[in-house]
Structure formats: structure tokens, C-alpha cells
Amino acid sequence: MSYEFIALLILGAATGGFINGLAGFGTALFSLGFWLQIMPTWQAVAIVAMMSVASGVQSLWMIRADLKPGLSKLPRFLLPAIVGLPAGAAVLEFINGQTLKLVIAGFMLLYGAFFTLRRSLPQVIRPMPVVDSLIGLSGGFLGGAASLSGPLPTMWCAMQPWTKAETSAVLRPYNVVILAIAVIIFARNGYYSRETLIMMAIALPVTLISSKLGITVFRLLNDNQFRSMVIWLMFISGALLVVNQLAQS
């Protein structure tokens, strides 16, 4: 591995870990921008899944007491996601990664731009369990296809009248469980080669340290600041994906 390769590997681990600790999602969105420049799509996705699980478990443990009030909302997102995950994993070898990322990036840019141009964020007051389940299902599919289980549930949760603890109680365990299952599937498919494991050994400590820093920032934000931060992260994530894809084309 060259110095440039290692530098991009570490940068991806640092940014992805920090965002995951802060918001409970985003490892793939931020890390893939660096890692897809230096490794094949399947390898980058496999490493992202493992780093997401590692930083997610650390985050869950550190703020476990804050999550109890919102855990009752988790099953209607998580159970459909488990159904959608195998289908996403099945198409990973065939999916056009560039097209997938551009579609997601465009969605996030439109979402971020819409909300940043409004004085107040809209809220979904009435419970919509069917929509929750469809969002969970779609997130599970994207988790298997590109380790991108977080964006759709995050956007939907940001529109709910929930506290940051309630939002985190859905997003953090949702992503950990989905991507942990994805890791098992990827391992069965032979994605974790010796070379991949060496890259993971380099990225893991950077991811965990950065995730801890993100959790520290999370604790300093109030509910409104947290919701606004999630919106901005969506916008920035989408912009990074578009820039990355344009640079590669």
C-alpha cells in the first residue's frame, strides 16, 4: 500500500467514524467518498459495513441509558429492513454503484436544500407505521447493496416530532443490526480477504477514536440543534457524493 492509499484509508475512517458517532449513521456516506478512489466497490462496501458496526456498537454502549424511551419505535423499521437486506446483498456484485450513489446524492441534496430554505422544519405529527415499515425495508435493501442503510430512515426520522434520544434509539440500533447481518453475508461471499482484513486493521482504531469524538459532540447538542445538524449532514453528504462521482467521470 502506498502512502496515498493509507492516507485516504485513514481519512475515510476518521470522517465516517466521527459522523457515525454524532448522528448514528453516515459511515458509508463519508467513507465511500475516499475509499472508492482506491479500492473496488465490493471491497469498500464490505469494509464500510464492518466499520459501521464497530463504531455503532461503541456508540450504543456509551449512550445506552438515553435510548430506552425510543426503543418501542424500532421494530417497525428493523423487521422490514431484515427482509429487504438479502435482496440488496444479492445485487451488490451487479449493481451500478455510480448510478446508485448519484440517485441517493441527488435525493439528499434536494432534501437538504428544501429544509435549509425553510424557517421551520416540517413534522409528521400523525403516526404512519406503514410508511415507517416501507422506509425500513428500503433502508435494508440499500444496506445490503451499498452499506447505505442510514440515509432514508434518517431523512424520515428528521421529520418526526421526536427528541434526539428517540431518533437515536431508532437509527443507531437499526444500522448496527442491519450492517452486522450484511457483514455476515459479505463474509459468506468471501469479501473479507487477507488484504481486506489488513485494511480493516488500519481503519478500525481510527474509526473508534473518531466515533468517540462524535458522541461527545452529540451530547452537547440540544434537540433542535441535533435535528438541524442531521439536515446539514444530509446536504453535505449528498454534495460529497456528487463531487466524488463527477471527479471519477
PDB file of C-alpha atoms in Angstrom:
ATOM      1  CA  MET A   1       0.000   0.000   0.000  1.00  0.00           C
ATOM      2  CA  SER A   2       1.284   3.445  -0.955  1.00  0.00           C
ATOM      3  CA  TYR A   3       1.330   6.450   1.377  1.00  0.00           C
ATOM      4  CA  GLU A   4      -1.523   7.981  -0.619  1.00  0.00           C
ATOM      5  CA  PHE A   5      -3.549   4.792  -0.240  1.00  0.00           C
ATOM      6  CA  ILE A   6      -3.028   4.717   3.541  1.00  0.00           C
ATOM      7  CA  ALA A   7      -3.819   8.439   3.842  1.00  0.00           C
ATOM      8  CA  LEU A   8      -7.154   8.034   2.030  1.00  0.00           C
ATOM      9  CA  LEU A   9      -7.927   4.909   4.051  1.00  0.00           C
ATOM     10  CA  ILE A  10      -7.368   6.807   7.305  1.00  0.00           C
ATOM     11  CA  LEU A  11      -9.266   9.907   6.148  1.00  0.00           C
ATOM     12  CA  GLY A  12     -12.270   7.771   5.248  1.00  0.00           C
ATOM     13  CA  ALA A  13     -12.159   6.007   8.609  1.00  0.00           C
ATOM     14  CA  ALA A  14     -11.866   9.294  10.527  1.00  0.00           C
ATOM     15  CA  THR A  15     -14.711  11.127   8.796  1.00  0.00           C
ATOM     16  CA  GLY A  16     -17.019   8.119   8.730  1.00  0.00           C
ATOM     17  CA  GLY A  17     -16.408   7.294  12.383  1.00  0.00           C
ATOM     18  CA  PHE A  18     -16.984  10.858  13.567  1.00  0.00           C
ATOM     19  CA  ILE A  19     -20.271  11.223  11.692  1.00  0.00           C
ATOM     20  CA  ASN A  20     -21.479   7.831  12.898  1.00  0.00           C
ATOM     21  CA  GLY A  21     -20.776   8.801  16.494  1.00  0.00           C
ATOM     22  CA  LEU A  22     -22.530  12.141  16.042  1.00  0.00           C
ATOM     23  CA  ALA A  23     -25.655  11.068  14.171  1.00  0.00           C
ATOM     24  CA  GLY A  24     -25.831   7.261  14.275  1.00  0.00           C
ATOM     25  CA  PHE A  25     -25.388   6.980  10.512  1.00  0.00           C
ATOM     26  CA  GLY A  26     -23.063   8.240   7.795  1.00  0.00           C
ATOM     27  CA  THR A  27     -20.034   5.946   7.858  1.00  0.00           C
ATOM     28  CA  ALA A  28     -20.747   4.795   4.316  1.00  0.00           C
ATOM     29  CA  LEU A  29     -21.719   8.221   3.020  1.00  0.00           C
ATOM     30  CA  PHE A  30     -18.478   9.832   4.134  1.00  0.00           C
ATOM     31  CA  SER A  31     -16.029   6.920   3.978  1.00  0.00           C
ATOM     32  CA  LEU A  32     -17.015   5.754   0.496  1.00  0.00           C
ATOM     33  CA  GLY A  33     -16.074   9.143  -0.897  1.00  0.00           C
ATOM     34  CA  PHE A  34     -12.461   8.323  -0.037  1.00  0.00           C
ATOM     35  CA  TRP A  35     -12.370   4.552  -0.307  1.00  0.00           C
ATOM     36  CA  LEU A  36     -13.968   4.176  -3.716  1.00  0.00           C
ATOM     37  CA  GLN A  37     -11.000   6.075  -5.099  1.00  0.00           C
ATOM     38  CA  ILE A  38      -8.571   3.363  -4.005  1.00  0.00           C
ATOM     39  CA  MET A  39     -10.444   0.036  -3.962  1.00  0.00           C
ATOM     40  CA  PRO A  40     -13.215  -1.900  -5.769  1.00  0.00           C
ATOM     41  CA  THR A  41     -16.836  -1.202  -4.836  1.00  0.00           C
ATOM     42  CA  TRP A  42     -17.422  -4.590  -3.185  1.00  0.00           C
ATOM     43  CA  GLN A  43     -14.308  -4.209  -1.020  1.00  0.00           C
ATOM     44  CA  ALA A  44     -15.137  -0.651   0.046  1.00  0.00           C
ATOM     45  CA  VAL A  45     -18.712  -1.634   0.908  1.00  0.00           C
ATOM     46  CA  ALA A  46     -17.523  -4.628   2.937  1.00  0.00           C
ATOM     47  CA  ILE A  47     -15.079  -2.523   4.963  1.00  0.00           C
ATOM     48  CA  VAL A  48     -17.660   0.224   5.494  1.00  0.00           C
ATOM     49  CA  ALA A  49     -20.129  -2.308   6.873  1.00  0.00           C
ATOM     50  CA  MET A  50     -17.617  -3.597   9.417  1.00  0.00           C
ATOM     51  CA  MET A  51     -16.527  -0.091  10.476  1.00  0.00           C
ATOM     52  CA  SER A  52     -20.176   0.958  10.824  1.00  0.00           C
ATOM     53  CA  VAL A  53     -20.885  -1.956  13.135  1.00  0.00           C
ATOM     54  CA  ALA A  54     -17.783  -1.325  15.242  1.00  0.00           C
ATOM     55  CA  SER A  55     -18.450   2.387  15.724  1.00  0.00           C
ATOM     56  CA  GLY A  56     -22.182   1.759  16.133  1.00  0.00           C
ATOM     57  CA  VAL A  57     -21.719  -0.764  18.933  1.00  0.00           C
ATOM     58  CA  GLN A  58     -19.386   1.648  20.731  1.00  0.00           C
ATOM     59  CA  SER A  59     -21.949   4.448  20.374  1.00  0.00           C
ATOM     60  CA  LEU A  60     -24.799   2.278  21.630  1.00  0.00           C
ATOM     61  CA  TRP A  61     -22.852   1.271  24.707  1.00  0.00           C
ATOM     62  CA  MET A  62     -21.824   4.841  25.573  1.00  0.00           C
ATOM     63  CA  ILE A  63     -25.350   6.314  25.353  1.00  0.00           C
ATOM     64  CA  ARG A  64     -27.382   3.184  26.160  1.00  0.00           C
ATOM     65  CA  ALA A  65     -29.239   4.800  29.070  1.00  0.00           C
ATOM     66  CA  ASP A  66     -30.527   7.622  26.836  1.00  0.00           C
ATOM     67  CA  LEU A  67     -32.086   5.310  24.253  1.00  0.00           C
ATOM     68  CA  LYS A  68     -34.692   3.434  26.301  1.00  0.00           C
ATOM     69  CA  PRO A  69     -37.639   5.858  25.718  1.00  0.00           C
ATOM     70  CA  GLY A  70     -37.490   5.469  21.935  1.00  0.00           C
ATOM     71  CA  LEU A  71     -36.812   1.760  21.503  1.00  0.00           C
ATOM     72  CA  SER A  72     -40.529   0.930  21.116  1.00  0.00           C
ATOM     73  CA  LYS A  73     -40.410   2.546  17.648  1.00  0.00           C
ATOM     74  CA  LEU A  74     -37.516   0.409  16.441  1.00  0.00           C
ATOM     75  CA  PRO A  75     -39.276  -2.874  15.411  1.00  0.00           C
ATOM     76  CA  ARG A  76     -41.453  -1.334  12.696  1.00  0.00           C
ATOM     77  CA  PHE A  77     -38.284  -0.105  10.973  1.00  0.00           C
ATOM     78  CA  LEU A  78     -35.966  -3.003  11.721  1.00  0.00           C
ATOM     79  CA  LEU A  79     -38.102  -6.055  10.904  1.00  0.00           C
ATOM     80  CA  PRO A  80     -38.916  -4.973   7.317  1.00  0.00           C
ATOM     81  CA  ALA A  81     -35.264  -3.999   6.847  1.00  0.00           C
ATOM     82  CA  ILE A  82     -34.154  -7.541   7.638  1.00  0.00           C
ATOM     83  CA  VAL A  83     -36.464  -8.730   4.856  1.00  0.00           C
ATOM     84  CA  GLY A  84     -35.014  -6.271   2.330  1.00  0.00           C
ATOM     85  CA  LEU A  85     -31.363  -6.827   3.219  1.00  0.00           C
ATOM     86  CA  PRO A  86     -30.715 -10.145   1.389  1.00  0.00           C
ATOM     87  CA  ALA A  87     -32.109  -8.749  -1.862  1.00  0.00           C
ATOM     88  CA  GLY A  88     -29.734  -5.802  -1.668  1.00  0.00           C
ATOM     89  CA  ALA A  89     -26.755  -8.031  -0.903  1.00  0.00           C
ATOM     90  CA  ALA A  90     -27.647 -10.267  -3.854  1.00  0.00           C
ATOM     91  CA  VAL A  91     -27.293  -7.400  -6.332  1.00  0.00           C
ATOM     92  CA  LEU A  92     -24.071  -5.918  -4.911  1.00  0.00           C
ATOM     93  CA  GLU A  93     -21.906  -7.680  -7.485  1.00  0.00           C
ATOM     94  CA  PHE A  94     -24.070  -6.455 -10.361  1.00  0.00           C
ATOM     95  CA  ILE A  95     -25.356  -3.053  -9.271  1.00  0.00           C
ATOM     96  CA  ASN A  96     -24.055   0.084 -10.931  1.00  0.00           C
ATOM     97  CA  GLY A  97     -22.520   1.762  -7.917  1.00  0.00           C
ATOM     98  CA  GLN A  98     -22.102   5.136  -9.618  1.00  0.00           C
ATOM     99  CA  THR A  99     -25.764   5.369 -10.563  1.00  0.00           C
ATOM    100  CA  LEU A 100     -26.878   4.283  -7.097  1.00  0.00           C
ATOM    101  CA  LYS A 101     -24.729   6.870  -5.363  1.00  0.00           C
ATOM    102  CA  LEU A 102     -25.840   9.674  -7.691  1.00  0.00           C
ATOM    103  CA  VAL A 103     -29.520   8.887  -7.095  1.00  0.00           C
ATOM    104  CA  ILE A 104     -29.032   8.898  -3.328  1.00  0.00           C
ATOM    105  CA  ALA A 105     -26.877  12.035  -3.502  1.00  0.00           C
ATOM    106  CA  GLY A 106     -29.496  13.854  -5.549  1.00  0.00           C
ATOM    107  CA  PHE A 107     -32.208  12.857  -3.089  1.00  0.00           C
ATOM    108  CA  MET A 108     -30.166  14.129  -0.149  1.00  0.00           C
ATOM    109  CA  LEU A 109     -29.290  17.408  -1.871  1.00  0.00           C
ATOM    110  CA  LEU A 110     -32.943  18.120  -2.657  1.00  0.00           C
ATOM    111  CA  TYR A 111     -33.933  17.206   0.894  1.00  0.00           C
ATOM    112  CA  GLY A 112     -31.224  19.336   2.452  1.00  0.00           C
ATOM    113  CA  ALA A 113     -31.877  22.300   0.181  1.00  0.00           C
ATOM    114  CA  PHE A 114     -35.632  22.176   0.834  1.00  0.00           C
ATOM    115  CA  PHE A 115     -35.279  22.259   4.584  1.00  0.00           C
ATOM    116  CA  THR A 116     -32.488  24.820   4.710  1.00  0.00           C
ATOM    117  CA  LEU A 117     -34.688  27.250   2.742  1.00  0.00           C
ATOM    118  CA  ARG A 118     -37.499  26.975   5.286  1.00  0.00           C
ATOM    119  CA  ARG A 119     -37.654  28.748   8.630  1.00  0.00           C
ATOM    120  CA  SER A 120     -39.002  25.730  10.455  1.00  0.00           C
ATOM    121  CA  LEU A 121     -38.639  22.039   9.818  1.00  0.00           C
ATOM    122  CA  PRO A 122     -41.898  20.246   8.960  1.00  0.00           C
ATOM    123  CA  GLN A 123     -43.013  17.481  11.259  1.00  0.00           C
ATOM    124  CA  VAL A 124     -45.064  14.365  10.729  1.00  0.00           C
ATOM    125  CA  ILE A 125     -47.454  14.582  13.667  1.00  0.00           C
ATOM    126  CA  ARG A 126     -49.691  11.592  12.903  1.00  0.00           C
ATOM    127  CA  PRO A 127     -48.100   8.125  13.326  1.00  0.00           C
ATOM    128  CA  MET A 128     -47.565   6.414   9.961  1.00  0.00           C
ATOM    129  CA  PRO A 129     -46.430   2.855  10.741  1.00  0.00           C
ATOM    130  CA  VAL A 130     -46.872   1.645   7.143  1.00  0.00           C
ATOM    131  CA  VAL A 131     -44.559   4.353   5.836  1.00  0.00           C
ATOM    132  CA  ASP A 132     -42.132   3.582   8.673  1.00  0.00           C
ATOM    133  CA  SER A 133     -42.029  -0.034   7.516  1.00  0.00           C
ATOM    134  CA  LEU A 134     -41.517   0.894   3.853  1.00  0.00           C
ATOM    135  CA  ILE A 135     -38.670   3.212   4.825  1.00  0.00           C
ATOM    136  CA  GLY A 136     -37.151   0.428   6.912  1.00  0.00           C
ATOM    137  CA  LEU A 137     -37.474  -2.032   4.027  1.00  0.00           C
ATOM    138  CA  SER A 138     -35.787   0.354   1.592  1.00  0.00           C
ATOM    139  CA  GLY A 139     -33.003   1.055   4.055  1.00  0.00           C
ATOM    140  CA  GLY A 140     -32.395  -2.664   4.471  1.00  0.00           C
ATOM    141  CA  PHE A 141     -32.103  -3.107   0.702  1.00  0.00           C
ATOM    142  CA  LEU A 142     -29.622  -0.232   0.438  1.00  0.00           C
ATOM    143  CA  GLY A 143     -27.702  -1.599   3.412  1.00  0.00           C
ATOM    144  CA  GLY A 144     -27.146  -4.872   1.592  1.00  0.00           C
ATOM    145  CA  ALA A 145     -26.394  -3.197  -1.731  1.00  0.00           C
ATOM    146  CA  ALA A 146     -24.010  -0.460  -0.580  1.00  0.00           C
ATOM    147  CA  SER A 147     -23.880  -0.320   3.263  1.00  0.00           C
ATOM    148  CA  LEU A 148     -26.162   2.734   2.941  1.00  0.00           C
ATOM    149  CA  SER A 149     -28.852   1.638   5.389  1.00  0.00           C
ATOM    150  CA  GLY A 150     -28.946   5.023   7.139  1.00  0.00           C
ATOM    151  CA  PRO A 151     -29.936   7.812   4.709  1.00  0.00           C
ATOM    152  CA  LEU A 152     -33.625   7.069   4.112  1.00  0.00           C
ATOM    153  CA  PRO A 153     -34.504   6.299   7.766  1.00  0.00           C
ATOM    154  CA  THR A 154     -32.529   9.356   8.840  1.00  0.00           C
ATOM    155  CA  MET A 155     -34.424  11.668   6.498  1.00  0.00           C
ATOM    156  CA  TRP A 156     -37.753  10.249   7.622  1.00  0.00           C
ATOM    157  CA  CYS A 157     -36.900  10.368  11.322  1.00  0.00           C
ATOM    158  CA  ALA A 158     -35.803  14.008  10.982  1.00  0.00           C
ATOM    159  CA  MET A 159     -39.405  14.886  10.082  1.00  0.00           C
ATOM    160  CA  GLN A 160     -40.824  13.293  13.231  1.00  0.00           C
ATOM    161  CA  PRO A 161     -41.525  15.280  16.425  1.00  0.00           C
ATOM    162  CA  TRP A 162     -39.002  13.156  18.286  1.00  0.00           C
ATOM    163  CA  THR A 163     -36.206  14.109  20.633  1.00  0.00           C
ATOM    164  CA  LYS A 164     -32.632  13.361  19.617  1.00  0.00           C
ATOM    165  CA  ALA A 165     -32.681  10.409  22.042  1.00  0.00           C
ATOM    166  CA  GLU A 166     -35.796   8.949  20.387  1.00  0.00           C
ATOM    167  CA  THR A 167     -34.281   9.442  16.936  1.00  0.00           C
ATOM    168  CA  SER A 168     -31.040   7.802  18.006  1.00  0.00           C
ATOM    169  CA  ALA A 169     -32.959   4.912  19.575  1.00  0.00           C
ATOM    170  CA  VAL A 170     -34.219   4.078  16.074  1.00  0.00           C
ATOM    171  CA  LEU A 171     -31.231   4.938  13.887  1.00  0.00           C
ATOM    172  CA  ARG A 172     -28.310   3.579  15.904  1.00  0.00           C
ATOM    173  CA  PRO A 173     -29.538   0.026  16.652  1.00  0.00           C
ATOM    174  CA  TYR A 174     -31.219  -0.138  13.228  1.00  0.00           C
ATOM    175  CA  ASN A 175     -27.937   0.488  11.426  1.00  0.00           C
ATOM    176  CA  VAL A 176     -25.923  -1.766  13.720  1.00  0.00           C
ATOM    177  CA  VAL A 177     -28.235  -4.755  13.281  1.00  0.00           C
ATOM    178  CA  ILE A 178     -28.678  -4.352   9.518  1.00  0.00           C
ATOM    179  CA  LEU A 179     -24.999  -3.880   8.810  1.00  0.00           C
ATOM    180  CA  ALA A 180     -24.000  -6.682  11.188  1.00  0.00           C
ATOM    181  CA  ILE A 181     -26.163  -9.029   9.118  1.00  0.00           C
ATOM    182  CA  ALA A 182     -24.622  -7.543   5.973  1.00  0.00           C
ATOM    183  CA  VAL A 183     -21.142  -8.306   7.356  1.00  0.00           C
ATOM    184  CA  ILE A 184     -22.141 -11.952   7.822  1.00  0.00           C
ATOM    185  CA  ILE A 185     -23.445 -12.122   4.260  1.00  0.00           C
ATOM    186  CA  PHE A 186     -20.331 -10.434   2.876  1.00  0.00           C
ATOM    187  CA  ALA A 187     -18.125 -12.849   4.827  1.00  0.00           C
ATOM    188  CA  ARG A 188     -20.010 -15.815   3.359  1.00  0.00           C
ATOM    189  CA  ASN A 189     -19.471 -14.319  -0.080  1.00  0.00           C
ATOM    190  CA  GLY A 190     -15.712 -14.208   0.509  1.00  0.00           C
ATOM    191  CA  TYR A 191     -15.325 -10.431   0.598  1.00  0.00           C
ATOM    192  CA  TYR A 192     -13.060 -10.384   3.660  1.00  0.00           C
ATOM    193  CA  SER A 193      -9.790 -11.458   2.062  1.00  0.00           C
ATOM    194  CA  ARG A 194      -6.400 -11.129   3.757  1.00  0.00           C
ATOM    195  CA  GLU A 195      -5.842  -7.793   2.019  1.00  0.00           C
ATOM    196  CA  THR A 196      -9.228  -6.529   3.166  1.00  0.00           C
ATOM    197  CA  LEU A 197      -8.558  -7.590   6.767  1.00  0.00           C
ATOM    198  CA  ILE A 198      -5.254  -5.664   6.760  1.00  0.00           C
ATOM    199  CA  MET A 199      -7.082  -2.520   5.606  1.00  0.00           C
ATOM    200  CA  MET A 200      -9.675  -3.040   8.332  1.00  0.00           C
ATOM    201  CA  ALA A 201      -6.945  -3.372  10.962  1.00  0.00           C
ATOM    202  CA  ILE A 202      -5.606   0.032   9.926  1.00  0.00           C
ATOM    203  CA  ALA A 203      -9.023   1.690   9.753  1.00  0.00           C
ATOM    204  CA  LEU A 204     -10.593   0.275  12.923  1.00  0.00           C
ATOM    205  CA  PRO A 205      -8.725   2.240  15.650  1.00  0.00           C
ATOM    206  CA  VAL A 206      -9.142   5.476  13.693  1.00  0.00           C
ATOM    207  CA  THR A 207     -12.873   4.791  13.314  1.00  0.00           C
ATOM    208  CA  LEU A 208     -13.377   4.081  17.029  1.00  0.00           C
ATOM    209  CA  ILE A 209     -11.463   7.167  18.204  1.00  0.00           C
ATOM    210  CA  SER A 210     -13.304   9.410  15.742  1.00  0.00           C
ATOM    211  CA  SER A 211     -16.646   7.869  16.726  1.00  0.00           C
ATOM    212  CA  LYS A 212     -15.993   8.688  20.369  1.00  0.00           C
ATOM    213  CA  LEU A 213     -15.350  12.311  19.430  1.00  0.00           C
ATOM    214  CA  GLY A 214     -18.635  12.350  17.515  1.00  0.00           C
ATOM    215  CA  ILE A 215     -20.513  11.026  20.553  1.00  0.00           C
ATOM    216  CA  THR A 216     -19.028  13.838  22.659  1.00  0.00           C
ATOM    217  CA  VAL A 217     -20.410  16.416  20.220  1.00  0.00           C
ATOM    218  CA  PHE A 218     -23.778  14.602  20.169  1.00  0.00           C
ATOM    219  CA  ARG A 219     -24.128  15.049  23.918  1.00  0.00           C
ATOM    220  CA  LEU A 220     -23.508  18.801  23.640  1.00  0.00           C
ATOM    221  CA  LEU A 221     -26.376  19.420  21.186  1.00  0.00           C
ATOM    222  CA  ASN A 222     -29.973  20.119  22.167  1.00  0.00           C
ATOM    223  CA  ASP A 223     -32.882  18.543  20.243  1.00  0.00           C
ATOM    224  CA  ASN A 224     -33.312  21.389  17.729  1.00  0.00           C
ATOM    225  CA  GLN A 225     -29.588  21.645  17.103  1.00  0.00           C
ATOM    226  CA  PHE A 226     -29.423  17.898  16.563  1.00  0.00           C
ATOM    227  CA  ARG A 227     -32.268  17.885  14.021  1.00  0.00           C
ATOM    228  CA  SER A 228     -30.714  20.811  12.145  1.00  0.00           C
ATOM    229  CA  MET A 229     -27.333  19.093  12.215  1.00  0.00           C
ATOM    230  CA  VAL A 230     -28.817  15.955  10.659  1.00  0.00           C
ATOM    231  CA  ILE A 231     -30.322  18.034   7.838  1.00  0.00           C
ATOM    232  CA  TRP A 232     -26.989  19.706   7.135  1.00  0.00           C
ATOM    233  CA  LEU A 233     -25.176  16.389   7.237  1.00  0.00           C
ATOM    234  CA  MET A 234     -27.573  15.081   4.604  1.00  0.00           C
ATOM    235  CA  PHE A 235     -26.882  18.074   2.393  1.00  0.00           C
ATOM    236  CA  ILE A 236     -23.116  17.838   2.821  1.00  0.00           C
ATOM    237  CA  SER A 237     -23.149  14.061   2.308  1.00  0.00           C
ATOM    238  CA  GLY A 238     -25.050  14.435  -0.952  1.00  0.00           C
ATOM    239  CA  ALA A 239     -22.683  17.148  -2.162  1.00  0.00           C
ATOM    240  CA  LEU A 240     -19.650  14.985  -1.362  1.00  0.00           C
ATOM    241  CA  LEU A 241     -21.073  12.048  -3.280  1.00  0.00           C
ATOM    242  CA  VAL A 242     -21.812  14.214  -6.332  1.00  0.00           C
ATOM    243  CA  VAL A 243     -18.346  15.776  -6.288  1.00  0.00           C
ATOM    244  CA  ASN A 244     -16.748  12.360  -5.937  1.00  0.00           C
ATOM    245  CA  GLN A 245     -18.697  10.933  -8.846  1.00  0.00           C
ATOM    246  CA  LEU A 246     -18.000  13.924 -11.096  1.00  0.00           C
ATOM    247  CA  ALA A 247     -14.303  13.642 -10.273  1.00  0.00           C
ATOM    248  CA  GLN A 248     -14.309   9.987 -11.324  1.00  0.00           C
ATOM    249  CA  SER A 249     -16.264  10.510 -14.553  1.00  0.00           C
TER     250      SER A 249
END
